[in-house]
Amino acid sequence: MSEMKYHNNFLKEVEERVEEGHMVKMCMQCGVCSGSCPFGPHWAHPPQELFMMIRAGKREEVLSSDSMWMCTSCYQCIVRCPRKLPITHIMHGLAYLAKREGLAPKGQPTAEFGQMFWDNLTKDGRVNELKLSLSLYFKDGFGQGVKNAMAMQSVGMGLMKAGRLNPMEILGGHKIKDKSGFHAMLKKAREIEDARRKLA
Amino acid sequence: MAEQKVAAYICQGCGLGDRLDTADLAKIAQKEGKIAFAKEHEFLCNADGVQLIKNDIANEAVTHVVIGACSRRAKTEAFTFEGIHVSRANLREGVIWVRPDSDEHRETTQEMAADYIRMACAEAKKVKVPEVSPERGGNKRILVVGGGMSGMTAALEASKAGYQAVIVEKSGELGGWAAKLHKRIPFNEPFQDPQETGVAEMVAAIQADSNIKVYTNAVTSKTSGAPGRFSVEISQESGPTTTEEVGAIIQATGFTTYDIAKLPELGGGKSSNVVDQAGLEALMKAANGGAIKRPSDGGEVKTVVFVQCAGQRDDTGTHLPYCSGFCCATSVKQAMYFKDANPDVDTVVLYSDLRLPGNNEDFYRNAQRKGVTFSKGKVKSVEASGNQCKVQFHDLILNDENAAIADADLVVLATGQVPNSGTNIDLFQAAEAEALSGTNPDAEAKIAELKVVSVLNLQYRQGPDMPQLKHGFTDSHFICFPYETRRTGIYAAGPVRRPMDIAQATEDATGAAMKAIQAVENAAVGRAAHPRSGDLSYPSFRKEGCTQCKRCTVECPFGAINEDENRYPQFNEERCRRCGTCMGACPVRVISFENYSIDSIGSQIKAVDMPDEFSEKPRILILACENDAYPALDMAGMNRIEYNQFVRIIPVRCLGSVNTIFITDALNSGYDGVMLMGCKHGEDYQCHFVKGSELASYRMSKVDDTLKSMNMETERVATYEVAITDIERVPKLINEYAAKIEEIGMNPFKGF
C-alpha cells in the first residue's frame, strides 16, 4: 500500500464526490487552519494534514479517520485560510462520503447524533426536540440514559416552565401537513445528489 | 597655477553665532592658521554669503576656501566653487550639536571649534584642486563576453543607448541555455503559464543591429588596458585572432549545470529515466510537440517525480551548499508541460522549501489548479528497476519516513547552477608565490592548468580573471552595489555573479550595461567610478623615494596597479577608485593624491592645540571612514546625541588609506588615544572599497608592537567596525573610549 501512494486517484475521487472537493489541491500546506482550529490538538489529523493525505492517495486512512467528525463549524479556518479553501465545508463533505462509504468510525458520537437528528427530522418533517434529547440520552443503554436525564433535569424543567418544551410531544408531537409529499421530495433530492456525487 | 591664497569664512547661522565666539575663531584662522584673511557671516549658505565668497575669489584671487559652518556633507551645492578647493570645519554637526548648551561647557565647546578651524586651515594649505589625469582612454565600445540571455540583453541595451557592442560567444550560436528551453517561466501578467523564450527574436534583433558585432566559436585570449582603453584579443576556433579596442567589459559567461553523475544516490548517471532539468528540456524539444516518451524504452510516461534541491543546499560539504533560486519555478513549469499535454499524468514535486519569489506564487497556484501535487519531503534515494524508478523519501508533512513512489517513469533532478567564473585568482596567486619561492616544483604546471579555464585572460598583476566571491561566483559588491566588481570597467552580469533565472538575468544585464556606459563615460573625462563618483584626483608617487616593495600593487583592492619594466608601480588611473589604500600601504609614504595626502592628513593631526599633561584635557583623534562612520557621526549630531568634548575627528576616504604614520604622528604629538572607525570587514563586508577596512585592521594589529616599544598602552589605538546606522552606538563608543583613556591616564609624550 505504502508504495502506491502519491497518485491522484483519490484526489480525483474527492473532487468528484465531496462538496468543494476541487479546492483540496489548492492547499499550500501553510498550516494556518491547524493552528486556528480550537479542536486542533484533539484530532488525529488536522485539516492541512488530511488534505496532504488525500493527495498522497491514502483513501482508507482519510475516510476512516475521526478527524472531520470533530469539526464544530466555527469557521475560524475558512476565515484565515490564505488560499481561501472552504475547509469547514470540505470537512463535512468528507464526513458524508465516509458515512456513505461505510468507513466512518463506529460509535463516533457526532456521527451517531447526526443520524438521530436526520431520522427525527425526516420522520414527520418537524424536529421533535423532546424525543431527540431522550434518544441521545439513552443511546448508550437504559442505566446511562437515566443518569443523563437526571443530570439534565433542571434544564428540562426550566424549558418547560418557559414554554419551550412541551411534555405532550412524547405522545407523537406536531407534524407537517403533507408528509408523503415531503418524503417524495427528499427521495428525489437524494437521487439527484447521489447521481451527481456518484454515490450508490 | 596661481599662488595659493587661503581665506576662511565663519558662519554665525544655525545657532553657531550664539554658541561660539566666531570673532575668536576668525582670529585663530588668520593668526594660527596663517591664512590671508578670515571673515564672519551671519548666514553663509544664503545667496549673500555665497556671493561674498565668490567676490573674494574674483577680486582677491582666493584659491582655497575654508568654511567654518556645517558638515562637509551639508550644503555642498552652495559651497562648491569651480577650480577652488574648499576645506570644511564641521562646527555644527561636529561641535554645537553634540555638546550641551551651558556655561560650564562653553570653554571646551569653543576649543573644539577652534581646533576644527585650525585643522581645516592646515588641510587647505596642503592640497590642490586636482587636475584631470593626462592618461585616459576615450573608447566607448562595450565588450560582452558570453552570448546567452544576459550577454544578448547587455549588448542590446547598450546599443539602444547608442553604444557599440561586441559579443564574444564560445559556442557556435547565440542564445545560451535559454535557446535550449522549450518555454520559460512566465515573466509578465498574468504569470499563469510558461511563456515563449523569445531567444529567436533577440538573435534576429542582434543580427539586424549594426551597432553590435558578434564573434561565435570565439574566446577572449588576452585582455589588457583599463576602462576607456581595453585591448582584447579574440581567438576564433578556425580563423584569425582579432584585436578589438573597447572601453568596458561585461562578463556574462553564465553557468554550467551541476553534473548529475555526482548524484548516484538519486539515480544520476545510472538510469536514462533520471534526468536533470536541462535534460527534460532536451526531451521536450526532441518530442517536438508530441508527448515526452520514457527515455529507456520509449514507453508512455504516466508518473513524473521532480526532486528539488538535488545536490544543492547541501550541508555535508559534498555538493553545492547554496540554493540556486530558479529551480522551484522551473519544476513548476516542467510539471505543467506534462499536465498541459495530458491532465492524467501524475506529477509530484518533492521539495524541502518551495521558493517561488515574486509573481511566481501565481504560477505555482496555477500548477496546483492543474493538479500538480506538491509534497514536502526529503528524498533519500532513487533506484531504477526495469523501466521505472522507485523514489524513496521522508514525507515531512505526514511524518512518514518510508514514503515511496515505486512507479515513476521519469525522475527530474533539480540541480543547481555552477558559475563559469574562470580562473580562481586566489589559487593562481598562491601558485605564483610557490613558483617564485620554489617551494613547489609543480607550481608552473598548476599555473598553466589554472590559466586554461580563464575567461578574460587579463594581463593584470592580480591574475587573469576577476576575484571570486562566495562559492566560486564572480565578484560583486553583494551588499551595497551588486553590479560592481573589483575590476573597474569590468562588470559581471547574470548567473556568473549569483544564481538566477532569466528574468533576473535580464534585469542584471541591463544594470551591467548601464554601469559599463558609466564607466566609459567616466574614463573619457578622467572621473572616478563609484563610490567616489566624479572624483578627478588620482594617485601619483615620488619615484626617487620608492623602494619597489610592491605593497601598493598587492594591496590595491581593484588591481589598478601593475609593475612597469623597471619594477616600479604603474598606476592605471582609469582603474583606480581613489580609496587611497595604496597611500595607506606605502611604508615610505611616497604615494599621494593632489587633494588627499599623508601631508594633508598629518598636518590636520598636528594642527590641533595640545593642552599640557596637567590640564585634564586629553585629546582623542578619530579617523572616520567618510562613507559610513562620518555620516553616522553627523547624524548623531542631527539627533543631538552628545559625545565627549575631547575628540577631534578627521574623515578619511577609506580606513584603508590610513597610514601607520598617522598613528605615530598622533601619539608623538601628544594625543592620548586614537580611534579608527571603518566598515565591517570579513565575510559579509560592508566596506565600499571591499578590502580597505580589512587591510586597516590588519595593519593596526601590527601597531601594538610599536606601541609597546614606545612604552605605551596598546589601548591607545582602537579599531571599530561602524555601520552608517550606528547613530546611537557611535557616541556611546566615543564616550566609553574617553572614559578608558581617562582611566589609563595622559600620554607621557605630551609637550615633547
Coordinates of N, CA, C and O in Angstrom, one line a residue, chain A residues 15-143:
Chain A
E15 N -12.6 15.2 -5.6 CA -13.0 16.3 -6.4 C -14.4 16.0 -6.9 O -15.2 16.9 -7.0
E16 N -14.7 14.8 -7.2 CA -16.0 14.4 -7.8 C -17.0 14.2 -6.8 O -18.2 14.6 -7.0
R17 N -16.7 13.6 -5.6 CA -17.7 13.1 -4.7 C -17.9 14.0 -3.4 O -18.8 13.7 -2.7
V18 N -17.0 14.9 -3.2 CA -17.1 15.7 -2.0 C -17.4 17.2 -2.3 O -16.8 17.7 -3.2
E19 N -18.3 17.7 -1.5 CA -18.6 19.1 -1.6 C -17.4 19.9 -1.6 O -16.5 19.8 -0.7
E20 N -17.1 20.8 -2.5 CA -16.0 21.7 -2.6 C -14.7 20.9 -2.7 O -13.6 21.5 -2.4
G21 N -14.7 19.6 -3.1 CA -13.5 18.8 -3.1 C -12.5 19.3 -4.1 O -11.3 19.0 -3.9
H22 N -12.9 20.1 -5.1 CA -12.0 20.5 -6.1 C -11.0 21.5 -5.5 O -10.0 21.9 -6.2
M23 N -11.3 22.0 -4.3 CA -10.3 23.0 -3.7 C -9.2 22.4 -2.9 O -8.3 23.0 -2.5
V24 N -9.3 21.0 -2.7 CA -8.3 20.4 -1.9 C -6.9 20.6 -2.4 O -5.9 20.8 -1.7
K25 N -6.8 20.5 -3.8 CA -5.5 20.6 -4.4 C -4.8 21.9 -4.2 O -3.6 22.1 -4.5
M26 N -5.6 22.9 -3.9 CA -5.1 24.3 -3.8 C -4.4 24.6 -2.4 O -3.8 25.6 -2.2
C27 N -4.5 23.6 -1.5 CA -3.9 23.8 -0.2 C -2.4 23.9 -0.4 O -1.8 23.1 -1.1
M28 N -1.8 24.9 0.3 CA -0.3 25.1 0.1 C 0.4 24.7 1.4 O 1.6 25.0 1.6
Q29 N -0.3 24.0 2.3 CA 0.4 23.4 3.5 C 1.0 24.4 4.4 O 2.0 24.1 5.0
C30 N 0.3 25.5 4.6 CA 0.9 26.5 5.5 C 0.6 26.2 6.9 O 1.3 26.6 7.8
G31 N -0.6 25.5 7.1 CA -0.9 25.0 8.5 C -1.6 26.0 9.3 O -1.8 25.8 10.5
V32 N -2.1 27.1 8.7 CA -2.8 28.1 9.5 C -4.1 27.5 10.0 O -4.6 27.8 11.1
C33 N -4.8 26.7 9.2 CA -6.0 26.1 9.6 C -5.8 25.2 10.9 O -6.6 25.3 11.9
S34 N -4.7 24.4 10.9 CA -4.5 23.6 12.0 C -4.2 24.4 13.3 O -4.6 24.1 14.4
G35 N -3.5 25.5 13.0 CA -3.1 26.4 14.2 C -4.3 27.1 14.7 O -4.4 27.5 15.8
S36 N -5.3 27.3 13.8 CA -6.5 28.1 14.2 C -7.6 27.3 14.8 O -8.5 27.8 15.5
C37 N -7.6 26.0 14.6 CA -8.7 25.1 15.0 C -8.8 25.0 16.5 O -7.8 24.5 17.1
P38 N -9.9 25.3 17.1 CA -10.0 25.2 18.6 C -9.9 23.7 19.0 O -9.5 23.4 20.1
F39 N -10.2 22.8 18.1 CA -10.1 21.4 18.4 C -8.8 20.7 17.9 O -8.6 19.5 18.0
G40 N -7.9 21.6 17.4 CA -6.7 21.1 16.7 C -6.0 20.0 17.4 O -5.7 18.9 16.8
P41 N -5.7 20.2 18.7 CA -4.9 19.2 19.4 C -5.6 17.8 19.6 O -5.0 16.8 20.0
H42 N -6.9 17.8 19.4 CA -7.7 16.6 19.7 C -8.0 15.7 18.5 O -8.6 14.7 18.6
W43 N -7.5 16.1 17.3 CA -7.8 15.3 16.2 C -6.6 14.5 15.9 O -5.5 14.8 16.2
A44 N -6.9 13.3 15.2 CA -5.8 12.5 14.7 C -5.0 13.3 13.6 O -3.8 13.3 13.5
H45 N -5.8 13.9 12.7 CA -5.2 14.6 11.6 C -5.8 16.0 11.4 O -7.0 16.1 11.1
P46 N -5.1 17.1 11.6 CA -5.6 18.4 11.4 C -5.9 18.6 9.9 O -5.4 17.8 9.0
P47 N -6.7 19.6 9.5 CA -7.2 19.7 8.1 C -6.0 19.7 7.0 O -6.1 18.9 6.1
Q48 N -5.0 20.4 7.3 CA -3.9 20.5 6.3 C -3.3 19.1 6.1 O -2.9 18.8 4.9
E49 N -3.2 18.4 7.1 CA -2.6 17.0 7.0 C -3.6 16.1 6.3 O -3.1 15.3 5.4
L50 N -4.8 16.3 6.6 CA -5.8 15.5 5.9 C -5.8 15.7 4.4 O -5.9 14.8 3.6
F51 N -5.6 17.0 4.0 CA -5.5 17.4 2.6 C -4.3 16.7 1.9 O -4.4 16.3 0.8
M52 N -3.2 16.7 2.7 CA -2.0 16.1 2.1 C -2.2 14.6 2.0 O -1.8 14.0 1.0
M53 N -2.9 14.0 2.9 CA -3.2 12.5 2.8 C -4.1 12.2 1.6 O -3.9 11.2 1.0
I54 N -5.0 13.1 1.3 CA -5.8 12.9 0.1 C -4.9 12.9 -1.1 O -5.1 12.1 -2.0
R55 N -4.0 13.9 -1.1 CA -3.2 14.0 -2.3 C -2.2 12.8 -2.4 O -1.7 12.5 -3.4
A56 N -1.9 12.3 -1.2 CA -1.0 11.1 -1.2 C -1.7 9.8 -1.5 O -1.2 8.7 -1.4
G57 N -3.0 9.9 -1.7 CA -3.8 8.7 -2.0 C -4.2 7.8 -0.9 O -4.5 6.7 -1.1
K58 N -4.2 8.3 0.3 CA -4.5 7.5 1.5 C -6.0 7.4 1.8 O -6.5 8.0 2.8
R59 N -6.7 6.7 0.9 CA -8.2 6.7 1.0 C -8.7 6.2 2.2 O -9.5 6.8 2.9
E60 N -8.3 4.9 2.6 CA -8.8 4.3 3.8 C -8.6 5.1 5.0 O -9.4 5.3 5.9
E61 N -7.3 5.6 5.1 CA -6.9 6.3 6.3 C -7.7 7.6 6.5 O -8.1 8.0 7.6
V62 N -8.0 8.3 5.4 CA -8.7 9.5 5.4 C -10.2 9.2 5.8 O -10.7 9.8 6.8
L63 N -10.8 8.3 5.1 CA -12.2 8.1 5.3 C -12.6 7.5 6.6 O -13.7 7.6 7.2
S64 N -11.7 6.7 7.2 CA -12.0 6.1 8.5 C -11.5 6.9 9.6 O -11.6 6.5 10.8
S65 N -10.9 8.1 9.3 CA -10.5 9.0 10.4 C -11.6 9.6 11.1 O -12.7 9.8 10.6
D66 N -11.4 9.9 12.4 CA -12.5 10.6 13.1 C -12.3 12.2 13.0 O -13.1 12.9 13.5
S67 N -11.3 12.6 12.3 CA -10.9 14.0 12.3 C -12.1 14.9 11.8 O -12.4 15.8 12.5
M68 N -12.6 14.6 10.6 CA -13.6 15.5 10.1 C -14.9 15.5 10.9 O -15.7 16.5 10.9
W69 N -15.1 14.5 11.8 CA -16.3 14.5 12.6 C -16.1 15.4 13.8 O -17.1 15.7 14.5
M70 N -14.9 15.8 14.1 CA -14.6 16.7 15.2 C -14.9 18.2 14.9 O -14.9 19.0 15.8
C71 N -15.1 18.5 13.7 CA -15.3 19.9 13.3 C -16.6 20.4 13.9 O -17.6 19.8 13.8
T72 N -16.4 21.6 14.6 CA -17.6 22.2 15.2 C -18.2 23.4 14.4 O -19.0 24.1 14.8
S73 N -17.7 23.5 13.1 CA -18.2 24.5 12.2 C -18.0 25.9 12.8 O -18.9 26.8 12.7
C74 N -16.9 26.2 13.4 CA -16.7 27.5 13.9 C -16.2 28.5 12.8 O -16.2 29.7 13.0
Y75 N -15.8 27.9 11.7 CA -15.4 28.7 10.6 C -14.1 29.5 10.7 O -13.8 30.3 9.9
Q76 N -13.4 29.3 11.8 CA -12.1 30.0 12.0 C -11.1 29.7 10.9 O -10.5 30.6 10.4
C77 N -11.1 28.5 10.4 CA -10.1 28.1 9.4 C -10.5 28.8 8.0 O -9.6 29.3 7.3
I78 N -11.8 28.8 7.7 CA -12.2 29.5 6.5 C -11.8 31.0 6.5 O -11.3 31.5 5.5
V79 N -12.0 31.6 7.6 CA -11.7 33.0 7.8 C -10.2 33.2 7.5 O -9.8 34.2 6.9
R80 N -9.4 32.3 8.0 CA -8.0 32.6 8.0 C -7.2 32.0 6.8 O -6.1 32.4 6.5
C81 N -7.8 31.0 6.1 CA -7.1 30.3 5.1 C -6.6 31.3 4.0 O -7.4 32.0 3.3
P82 N -5.3 31.4 3.8 CA -4.8 32.4 2.8 C -5.1 32.0 1.3 O -5.1 32.8 0.4
R83 N -5.4 30.7 1.2 CA -5.8 30.2 -0.2 C -7.3 30.2 -0.4 O -7.8 29.6 -1.3
K84 N -8.0 30.6 0.7 CA -9.5 30.7 0.6 C -10.1 29.3 0.4 O -11.1 29.2 -0.4
L85 N -9.6 28.3 1.0 CA -10.2 27.0 0.9 C -11.4 26.9 1.9 O -11.3 27.4 3.0
P86 N -12.6 26.4 1.4 CA -13.8 26.3 2.3 C -13.6 25.1 3.2 O -14.3 24.1 3.0
I87 N -12.7 25.2 4.1 CA -12.2 24.0 4.9 C -13.4 23.3 5.6 O -13.6 22.1 5.5
T88 N -14.2 24.1 6.3 CA -15.3 23.6 7.1 C -16.2 22.7 6.1 O -16.6 21.6 6.5
H89 N -16.6 23.3 5.0 CA -17.4 22.6 4.1 C -16.8 21.3 3.6 O -17.5 20.2 3.5
I90 N -15.5 21.3 3.3 CA -14.8 20.1 2.9 C -14.8 19.1 4.0 O -15.0 17.9 3.7
M91 N -14.7 19.5 5.2 CA -14.7 18.5 6.3 C -16.0 17.8 6.4 O -16.1 16.6 6.5
H92 N -17.1 18.6 6.3 CA -18.4 18.0 6.3 C -18.7 17.1 5.1 O -19.2 16.0 5.2
G93 N -18.1 17.5 3.9 CA -18.2 16.7 2.7 C -17.5 15.4 2.9 O -18.0 14.3 2.5
L94 N -16.3 15.4 3.5 CA -15.6 14.2 3.7 C -16.3 13.3 4.6 O -16.3 12.1 4.5
A95 N -16.9 13.9 5.7 CA -17.6 13.1 6.7 C -18.8 12.3 6.0 O -19.0 11.1 6.3
Y96 N -19.4 13.1 5.2 CA -20.6 12.5 4.5 C -20.2 11.3 3.6 O -20.8 10.3 3.6
L97 N -19.0 11.5 2.8 CA -18.6 10.5 2.0 C -18.2 9.3 2.8 O -18.5 8.1 2.4
A98 N -17.5 9.5 3.9 CA -17.1 8.4 4.8 C -18.3 7.6 5.3 O -18.3 6.4 5.3
K99 N -19.3 8.3 5.6 CA -20.5 7.7 6.2 C -21.2 6.8 5.1 O -21.5 5.7 5.3
R100 N -21.3 7.5 3.9 CA -21.9 6.7 2.8 C -21.1 5.5 2.3 O -21.7 4.5 1.9
E101 N -19.8 5.6 2.5 CA -19.0 4.5 2.1 C -18.8 3.5 3.2 O -18.1 2.5 3.1
G102 N -19.5 3.8 4.3 CA -19.5 2.8 5.4 C -18.1 2.8 6.1 O -17.8 1.8 6.8
L103 N -17.3 3.8 6.0 CA -16.0 3.8 6.6 C -15.9 4.7 7.8 O -14.9 4.7 8.5
A104 N -17.0 5.4 8.2 CA -16.9 6.3 9.3 C -16.7 5.4 10.6 O -17.2 4.3 10.7
P105 N -15.9 6.0 11.5 CA -15.6 5.1 12.7 C -16.9 4.8 13.5 O -17.8 5.6 13.7
K106 N -17.0 3.5 13.9 CA -18.1 3.1 14.7 C -18.3 3.8 16.0 O -17.3 3.9 16.7
G107 N -19.5 4.1 16.4 CA -19.7 4.7 17.7 C -19.2 6.2 17.8 O -19.2 6.7 18.9
Q108 N -18.9 6.8 16.7 CA -18.4 8.2 16.8 C -19.6 9.0 17.1 O -20.6 9.0 16.4
P109 N -19.6 9.7 18.3 CA -20.8 10.4 18.8 C -21.4 11.4 17.8 O -22.7 11.4 17.6
T110 N -20.6 12.2 17.1 CA -21.1 13.2 16.2 C -21.8 12.5 15.1 O -22.9 12.9 14.6
A111 N -21.2 11.4 14.6 CA -21.9 10.6 13.5 C -23.2 10.0 13.9 O -24.2 10.1 13.2
E112 N -23.2 9.5 15.2 CA -24.5 8.9 15.7 C -25.6 10.0 15.9 O -26.7 9.8 15.5
F113 N -25.2 11.1 16.5 CA -26.2 12.1 16.7 C -26.7 12.7 15.4 O -27.9 13.0 15.2
G114 N -25.8 12.8 14.4 CA -26.2 13.2 13.1 C -27.3 12.4 12.5 O -28.3 12.9 12.0
Q115 N -27.1 11.1 12.6 CA -28.1 10.1 12.1 C -29.4 10.3 12.9 O -30.5 10.3 12.3
M116 N -29.3 10.4 14.2 CA -30.6 10.6 15.0 C -31.3 11.8 14.6 O -32.5 11.8 14.5
F117 N -30.6 12.9 14.4 CA -31.2 14.1 14.1 C -32.0 14.0 12.7 O -33.1 14.4 12.6
W118 N -31.2 13.4 11.8 CA -31.8 13.2 10.4 C -33.1 12.3 10.5 O -34.1 12.7 10.0
D119 N -33.0 11.2 11.2 CA -34.2 10.3 11.3 C -35.3 11.1 12.0 O -36.5 11.0 11.6
N120 N -35.0 11.8 13.1 CA -36.1 12.5 13.8 C -36.7 13.5 12.9 O -38.0 13.6 12.9
L121 N -35.9 14.3 12.2 CA -36.5 15.3 11.3 C -37.3 14.8 10.2 O -38.4 15.3 9.9
T122 N -36.7 13.8 9.5 CA -37.4 13.3 8.3 C -38.7 12.5 8.6 O -39.5 12.4 7.7
K123 N -38.8 12.0 9.8 CA -40.0 11.2 10.1 C -41.3 12.0 9.9 O -42.1 11.6 9.1
D124 N -41.4 13.2 10.6 CA -42.6 13.9 10.5 C -42.4 15.3 9.9 O -43.3 16.2 9.9
G125 N -41.2 15.6 9.4 CA -41.0 16.9 8.8 C -40.8 18.0 9.8 O -40.6 19.2 9.5
R126 N -40.8 17.7 11.1 CA -40.5 18.6 12.2 C -39.6 18.0 13.2 O -39.6 16.8 13.4
V127 N -38.7 18.8 13.8 CA -37.8 18.2 14.8 C -38.6 18.0 16.1 O -39.1 19.0 16.6
N128 N -38.7 16.8 16.7 CA -39.3 16.6 18.0 C -38.2 16.7 19.0 O -37.4 15.7 19.2
E129 N -38.1 17.8 19.6 CA -36.9 18.1 20.5 C -36.9 17.2 21.7 O -35.8 16.7 22.1
L130 N -38.0 16.9 22.2 CA -38.1 16.0 23.4 C -37.6 14.6 23.1 O -36.7 14.1 23.7
K131 N -38.1 14.1 22.0 CA -37.7 12.7 21.6 C -36.2 12.7 21.2 O -35.5 11.7 21.5
L132 N -35.8 13.8 20.5 CA -34.4 13.8 20.1 C -33.4 13.8 21.3 O -32.5 13.0 21.4
S133 N -33.8 14.6 22.3 CA -33.0 14.6 23.6 C -33.0 13.3 24.2 O -31.9 12.8 24.6
L134 N -34.1 12.7 24.3 CA -34.2 11.4 25.0 C -33.4 10.3 24.3 O -32.7 9.5 24.9
S135 N -33.6 10.3 22.9 CA -32.8 9.3 22.2 C -31.3 9.5 22.3 O -30.6 8.5 22.3
L136 N -30.9 10.7 22.5 CA -29.5 11.0 22.7 C -29.0 10.5 24.1 O -28.1 9.8 24.2
Y137 N -29.9 10.8 25.1 CA -29.5 10.4 26.5 C -29.5 8.9 26.6 O -28.6 8.3 27.2
F138 N -30.4 8.2 25.9 CA -30.5 6.8 26.1 C -29.7 6.0 25.1 O -29.9 4.8 25.0
K139 N -28.8 6.6 24.3 CA -28.2 5.9 23.2 C -27.2 4.8 23.7 O -26.9 3.8 23.0
D140 N -26.7 5.0 24.9 CA -25.7 4.0 25.4 C -26.3 3.1 26.5 O -25.7 2.6 27.4
G141 N -27.7 2.9 26.4 CA -28.3 2.0 27.4 C -29.2 2.7 28.4 O -29.1 3.9 28.5
F142 N -30.1 1.9 29.0 CA -31.1 2.4 29.9 C -30.5 3.1 31.1 O -30.8 4.3 31.5
G143 N -29.6 2.4 31.8 CA -29.0 3.0 33.0 C -28.3 4.3 32.8 O -28.6 5.3 33.5

